[in-house]
Amino acid sequence: MPVADCESGLSPADVTGAGAANRNPSCGVVYGDLSTSPLYVYKSTFIIGSLRRFQDEEIVFGVFSLVFWTLTLIPLLKYVFIVLAADDNGEGGTFALYSLLVRHAKFSLMPNQEAADEELTSYYRPGYAPQETPILTALRRFLENHRKSRTFLLVTVLFGASLVIGDGVLTPPMSVLSSFSGLQVHSTALTSGEVEILSCTVLVCLFMVQHWGTHRVAFLFAPVVIIWLLLLGALGVYNIVVWNPRVLRALSPYYLVRFFQHTGKDGWISLGGILLSMTGKQTLFCSLHCDSSTTYFIIIYIWTEAMYADLGHFTAASIRVAFVGLIYPCLVLQYMGQAAFLSKSPHCDIHFVFFESIPTGIFWPVLVIATLAAIVGSQAVISATFSIVRQCTALGCFPRVKIVHTSRRIHGQIYSPEINWILMLLCIAVTMGLRDTTLIGNAYGMACAGVMLVTTLLMALVIVFVWQYSCLVAALFLVAFGVVEAVYLSAALMKVPQGGWLPLVLSLVFVAVMYVWHYGTRRKHQFDVQNKVSLRWIHALGPSLGIVRVPGIGIIYSELATGVPAIFSHFVTNLPAFHQVLVFICVKAVPVPHVRDEERHLVGRIGPREFRMYRCVVRHGYKDVLAEDTDFENDLVLRIAEFVQMEADFDQRCSISDDGVVASVEVEGRMAVVPRPSDLARTGLLMREPGEEESVVARAAAAAKPESLIHSMHTMHEAESPGFASRRRVRFEVANQHTDPRVKDELSALVEAKHAGVAYIMGHSYIKARKSSSVFKKFAVNVAYAFLRKNCRGPGLVLNIPHISLIEVGMIYYV
């Protein structure tokens, strides 16, 4: 059940300090996405906008001018210089922007959020201090008090995330198919069907090796992409010099204006092709900090990997230098070179304009590098998709899927088998179904335009509520970029019948899945809150709780951070016996990327001391991954013991009366942040490893007495359980330095219960809509949510609970 910090490979702010030393930057993997756009931009622009009949020098120069100013305005100015500054403690993407908003403006629909979460180090931006103005206060109250506005904001974020996932479906077919289509330039006998089969074969191989992780081949990604980018720049310079040096004039926006004057509606529609020059820029922000295998900054990587093999984060300044110093000029030179070639070759095959502009002597080496770059670009969005799904799952907006660390040394590299195979099937379906890169390009442009607009809307809110600039600044940002992006989106919408429908359908499906899961999870939590057990009822039962208290520790998992869940009363009503020590554990997500290990656990007690009931809240960020920990039970005992000591020390300091007599003061519900004890003396416990002679089988044989039959059976089952040998077995003893007999008795009971064994109790609940509910709600809860819950991974597997010790309590929730 413990949480492992899943560090970003590229982080302006190192969230976990020393953890950065263990991250390996594989920086070449994502720039491949942005750098493969020259393979298909001009082709898509001239075909989508029907510009072949306008193809003269001035129109070609106008297309290049559009590409140049688009690259300058959106990826360079908006993303690199503005959006990149809105990182969430080093993380980027739509969920990072949403996380900033819900923390600074209370827009969250996430359940279980507490005031204690605001004390986390990374909760607020450094130097943040609320500054209220009448307009800001009115806007904040409107958004906070109107649930529909918060729901709209969440759906917008989910839509943006769904479009990026859709990008993960479209990028591999587009990149690989475009690169292999170059074979038809010098191999006329090669048919389009054979190119498609070859592309599908490469895609299948790419997805089949995902479980190995990118760290095994990541050292090749940066050299491939940097060679590709330098090659693009060199080919651009060659074509400019050889074909038409006058293309330099097209840097002037004059040609942009003349382009629309000549082409009219066709020029507007062609913006759907221009959009493809920005593909990858959303991954620049969304995947920028996703993990160490999906980072953009290859030039920094080349310089630093040789010197610092394990350097894991870069500053925002280095990111900007990488883009401005290498990526941007190489792409501009390449687009300019293609324009120079096209202006003097009006009869060339526009479908293969990139490959026809390559000098014959170096055609095959360029084709090989282009194919490798396309594979790297595909790997970029695949890795980004894994990371986005992980974020959605952590925030309760996606069904639970398996997340696997593909590297023991690099936490940021993850893999999800279910998502991987779904992506593979969708990519093959897109490749074989659409076949034409023009149709795929139409879909690609639609996804790109949608993500741009979502980011702009969220950034406008961040400017107001997080950066605390005036509403005028936010409005200027919204107008300056939103209007331009809306024009691009309108052009993309014209191609909905010709492939543009695909990302819309995919996004709607993903949004429906995400929202239904979020809705069902939220309704389930609301039922738990409304039906939690009253502490007054527990007090009335007395220390024995009205049941038989059997030896051992009972760990009860609950989604409630406060109160006692209904499954507890349901259990004791049907089976009036429970363990002598009860620990209610809540594993919850907080809207920060990472939670420091020393701030992760909140420990408190429920009821009076003699009840032996405790609560432990385990907090994790949306970038943290639940990882298996063989020492969880021992760690929990130590944290509870330290809490008991902290509580006793606090009571002794605060409850001394005037005559010096210590009075008993117990505050129920009091929670304390308890890090893992580095000094056992603070816990009042001694811990020793069992001797070699105390094997599991020997202990089982020694326990084979009539009064120890249950313990013996439990031990033998543990001995036969796979993975049990890796669990750390220790024995605790109570130290003799205690002066407070109550503390000593409590620690003795805790140690005795630990030695008797640990059982995990978890609710296996089903939610159903009430009979009076609407048809829509009945379908969402009884059909859609039930289907997703049945086909996703169970919470026991996600939390890595040992199966042999798990007890599930069935309940039906009517919501």
PDB file of N, CA and C in Angstrom, residues 681-715:
ATOM      1  N   ALA A 681      14.462   5.078  19.646  1.00  0.00           N
ATOM      2  CA  ALA A 681      14.271   5.510  21.031  1.00  0.00           C
ATOM      3  C   ALA A 681      13.054   6.412  21.167  1.00  0.00           C
ATOM      4  N   ARG A 682      12.690   7.129  20.083  1.00  0.00           N
ATOM      5  CA  ARG A 682      11.544   8.011  20.153  1.00  0.00           C
ATOM      6  C   ARG A 682      10.233   7.238  20.190  1.00  0.00           C
ATOM      7  N   THR A 683      10.254   6.003  19.709  1.00  0.00           N
ATOM      8  CA  THR A 683       9.025   5.211  19.673  1.00  0.00           C
ATOM      9  C   THR A 683       8.799   4.434  20.967  1.00  0.00           C
ATOM     10  N   GLY A 684       9.836   4.251  21.753  1.00  0.00           N
ATOM     11  CA  GLY A 684       9.706   3.441  22.965  1.00  0.00           C
ATOM     12  C   GLY A 684       9.709   1.962  22.684  1.00  0.00           C
ATOM     13  N   LEU A 685      10.101   1.571  21.474  1.00  0.00           N
ATOM     14  CA  LEU A 685      10.143   0.159  21.105  1.00  0.00           C
ATOM     15  C   LEU A 685      11.553  -0.261  20.740  1.00  0.00           C
ATOM     16  N   LEU A 686      11.827  -1.523  20.909  1.00  0.00           N
ATOM     17  CA  LEU A 686      13.062  -2.145  20.442  1.00  0.00           C
ATOM     18  C   LEU A 686      12.693  -3.102  19.321  1.00  0.00           C
ATOM     19  N   MET A 687      13.535  -3.196  18.323  1.00  0.00           N
ATOM     20  CA  MET A 687      13.227  -4.030  17.164  1.00  0.00           C
ATOM     21  C   MET A 687      14.420  -4.914  16.857  1.00  0.00           C
ATOM     22  N   ARG A 688      14.182  -6.200  16.676  1.00  0.00           N
ATOM     23  CA  ARG A 688      15.277  -7.104  16.346  1.00  0.00           C
ATOM     24  C   ARG A 688      14.828  -8.059  15.250  1.00  0.00           C
ATOM     25  N   GLU A 689      15.795  -8.449  14.443  1.00  0.00           N
ATOM     26  CA  GLU A 689      15.531  -9.409  13.385  1.00  0.00           C
ATOM     27  C   GLU A 689      15.494 -10.801  13.985  1.00  0.00           C
ATOM     28  N   PRO A 690      14.658 -11.716  13.482  1.00  0.00           N
ATOM     29  CA  PRO A 690      14.652 -13.089  13.979  1.00  0.00           C
ATOM     30  C   PRO A 690      15.935 -13.807  13.605  1.00  0.00           C
ATOM     31  N   GLY A 691      16.353 -14.748  14.423  1.00  0.00           N
ATOM     32  CA  GLY A 691      17.564 -15.500  14.146  1.00  0.00           C
ATOM     33  C   GLY A 691      17.381 -16.446  12.983  1.00  0.00           C
ATOM     34  N   GLU A 692      18.507 -16.973  12.495  1.00  0.00           N
ATOM     35  CA  GLU A 692      18.456 -17.883  11.369  1.00  0.00           C
ATOM     36  C   GLU A 692      17.655 -19.144  11.694  1.00  0.00           C
ATOM     37  N   GLU A 693      17.729 -19.565  12.967  1.00  0.00           N
ATOM     38  CA  GLU A 693      17.033 -20.795  13.331  1.00  0.00           C
ATOM     39  C   GLU A 693      15.524 -20.612  13.375  1.00  0.00           C
ATOM     40  N   GLU A 694      15.064 -19.332  13.375  1.00  0.00           N
ATOM     41  CA  GLU A 694      13.629 -19.091  13.457  1.00  0.00           C
ATOM     42  C   GLU A 694      13.033 -19.012  12.065  1.00  0.00           C
ATOM     43  N   SER A 695      13.114 -20.107  11.350  1.00  0.00           N
ATOM     44  CA  SER A 695      12.517 -20.124  10.021  1.00  0.00           C
ATOM     45  C   SER A 695      11.003 -20.138  10.139  1.00  0.00           C
ATOM     46  N   VAL A 696      10.350 -19.882   9.051  1.00  0.00           N
ATOM     47  CA  VAL A 696       8.895 -19.825   9.072  1.00  0.00           C
ATOM     48  C   VAL A 696       8.304 -21.180   9.438  1.00  0.00           C
ATOM     49  N   VAL A 697       8.853 -22.237   8.847  1.00  0.00           N
ATOM     50  CA  VAL A 697       8.321 -23.567   9.115  1.00  0.00           C
ATOM     51  C   VAL A 697       8.564 -23.955  10.560  1.00  0.00           C
ATOM     52  N   ALA A 698       9.738 -23.580  11.110  1.00  0.00           N
ATOM     53  CA  ALA A 698      10.036 -23.907  12.500  1.00  0.00           C
ATOM     54  C   ALA A 698       9.074 -23.198  13.429  1.00  0.00           C
ATOM     55  N   ARG A 699       8.771 -21.922  13.138  1.00  0.00           N
ATOM     56  CA  ARG A 699       7.828 -21.203  13.984  1.00  0.00           C
ATOM     57  C   ARG A 699       6.435 -21.806  13.892  1.00  0.00           C
ATOM     58  N   ALA A 700       6.095 -22.289  12.701  1.00  0.00           N
ATOM     59  CA  ALA A 700       4.786 -22.911  12.546  1.00  0.00           C
ATOM     60  C   ALA A 700       4.704 -24.204  13.351  1.00  0.00           C
ATOM     61  N   ALA A 701       5.776 -24.986  13.329  1.00  0.00           N
ATOM     62  CA  ALA A 701       5.778 -26.238  14.082  1.00  0.00           C
ATOM     63  C   ALA A 701       5.726 -25.969  15.582  1.00  0.00           C
ATOM     64  N   ALA A 702       6.454 -24.940  16.019  1.00  0.00           N
ATOM     65  CA  ALA A 702       6.454 -24.615  17.446  1.00  0.00           C
ATOM     66  C   ALA A 702       5.090 -24.129  17.908  1.00  0.00           C
ATOM     67  N   ALA A 703       4.357 -23.531  16.979  1.00  0.00           N
ATOM     68  CA  ALA A 703       3.055 -22.989  17.353  1.00  0.00           C
ATOM     69  C   ALA A 703       1.939 -24.021  17.242  1.00  0.00           C
ATOM     70  N   ALA A 704       2.271 -25.256  16.823  1.00  0.00           N
ATOM     71  CA  ALA A 704       1.248 -26.273  16.604  1.00  0.00           C
ATOM     72  C   ALA A 704       0.778 -26.874  17.925  1.00  0.00           C
ATOM     73  N   LYS A 705       0.137 -26.067  18.702  1.00  0.00           N
ATOM     74  CA  LYS A 705      -0.456 -26.495  19.963  1.00  0.00           C
ATOM     75  C   LYS A 705      -1.950 -26.190  19.887  1.00  0.00           C
ATOM     76  N   PRO A 706      -2.764 -26.882  20.675  1.00  0.00           N
ATOM     77  CA  PRO A 706      -4.206 -26.656  20.580  1.00  0.00           C
ATOM     78  C   PRO A 706      -4.580 -25.188  20.722  1.00  0.00           C
ATOM     79  N   GLU A 707      -3.928 -24.483  21.667  1.00  0.00           N
ATOM     80  CA  GLU A 707      -4.311 -23.096  21.873  1.00  0.00           C
ATOM     81  C   GLU A 707      -3.740 -22.174  20.805  1.00  0.00           C
ATOM     82  N   SER A 708      -2.847 -22.716  19.972  1.00  0.00           N
ATOM     83  CA  SER A 708      -2.237 -21.872  18.940  1.00  0.00           C
ATOM     84  C   SER A 708      -2.554 -22.376  17.537  1.00  0.00           C
ATOM     85  N   LEU A 709      -3.644 -23.102  17.418  1.00  0.00           N
ATOM     86  CA  LEU A 709      -3.948 -23.725  16.134  1.00  0.00           C
ATOM     87  C   LEU A 709      -4.183 -22.678  15.044  1.00  0.00           C
ATOM     88  N   ILE A 710      -4.953 -21.645  15.393  1.00  0.00           N
ATOM     89  CA  ILE A 710      -5.246 -20.608  14.383  1.00  0.00           C
ATOM     90  C   ILE A 710      -3.971 -19.905  13.957  1.00  0.00           C
ATOM     91  N   HIS A 711      -3.139 -19.561  14.949  1.00  0.00           N
ATOM     92  CA  HIS A 711      -1.877 -18.894  14.630  1.00  0.00           C
ATOM     93  C   HIS A 711      -0.997 -19.794  13.762  1.00  0.00           C
ATOM     94  N   SER A 712      -1.007 -21.101  14.055  1.00  0.00           N
ATOM     95  CA  SER A 712      -0.201 -22.034  13.279  1.00  0.00           C
ATOM     96  C   SER A 712      -0.670 -22.093  11.835  1.00  0.00           C
ATOM     97  N   MET A 713      -1.987 -22.186  11.646  1.00  0.00           N
ATOM     98  CA  MET A 713      -2.507 -22.246  10.284  1.00  0.00           C
ATOM     99  C   MET A 713      -2.176 -20.969   9.514  1.00  0.00           C
ATOM    100  N   HIS A 714      -2.292 -19.838  10.198  1.00  0.00           N
ATOM    101  CA  HIS A 714      -1.979 -18.561   9.545  1.00  0.00           C
ATOM    102  C   HIS A 714      -0.510 -18.516   9.125  1.00  0.00           C
ATOM    103  N   THR A 715       0.362 -19.008   9.994  1.00  0.00           N
ATOM    104  CA  THR A 715       1.792 -18.978   9.698  1.00  0.00           C
ATOM    105  C   THR A 715       2.141 -19.916   8.544  1.00  0.00           C
TER     106      THR A 715
END
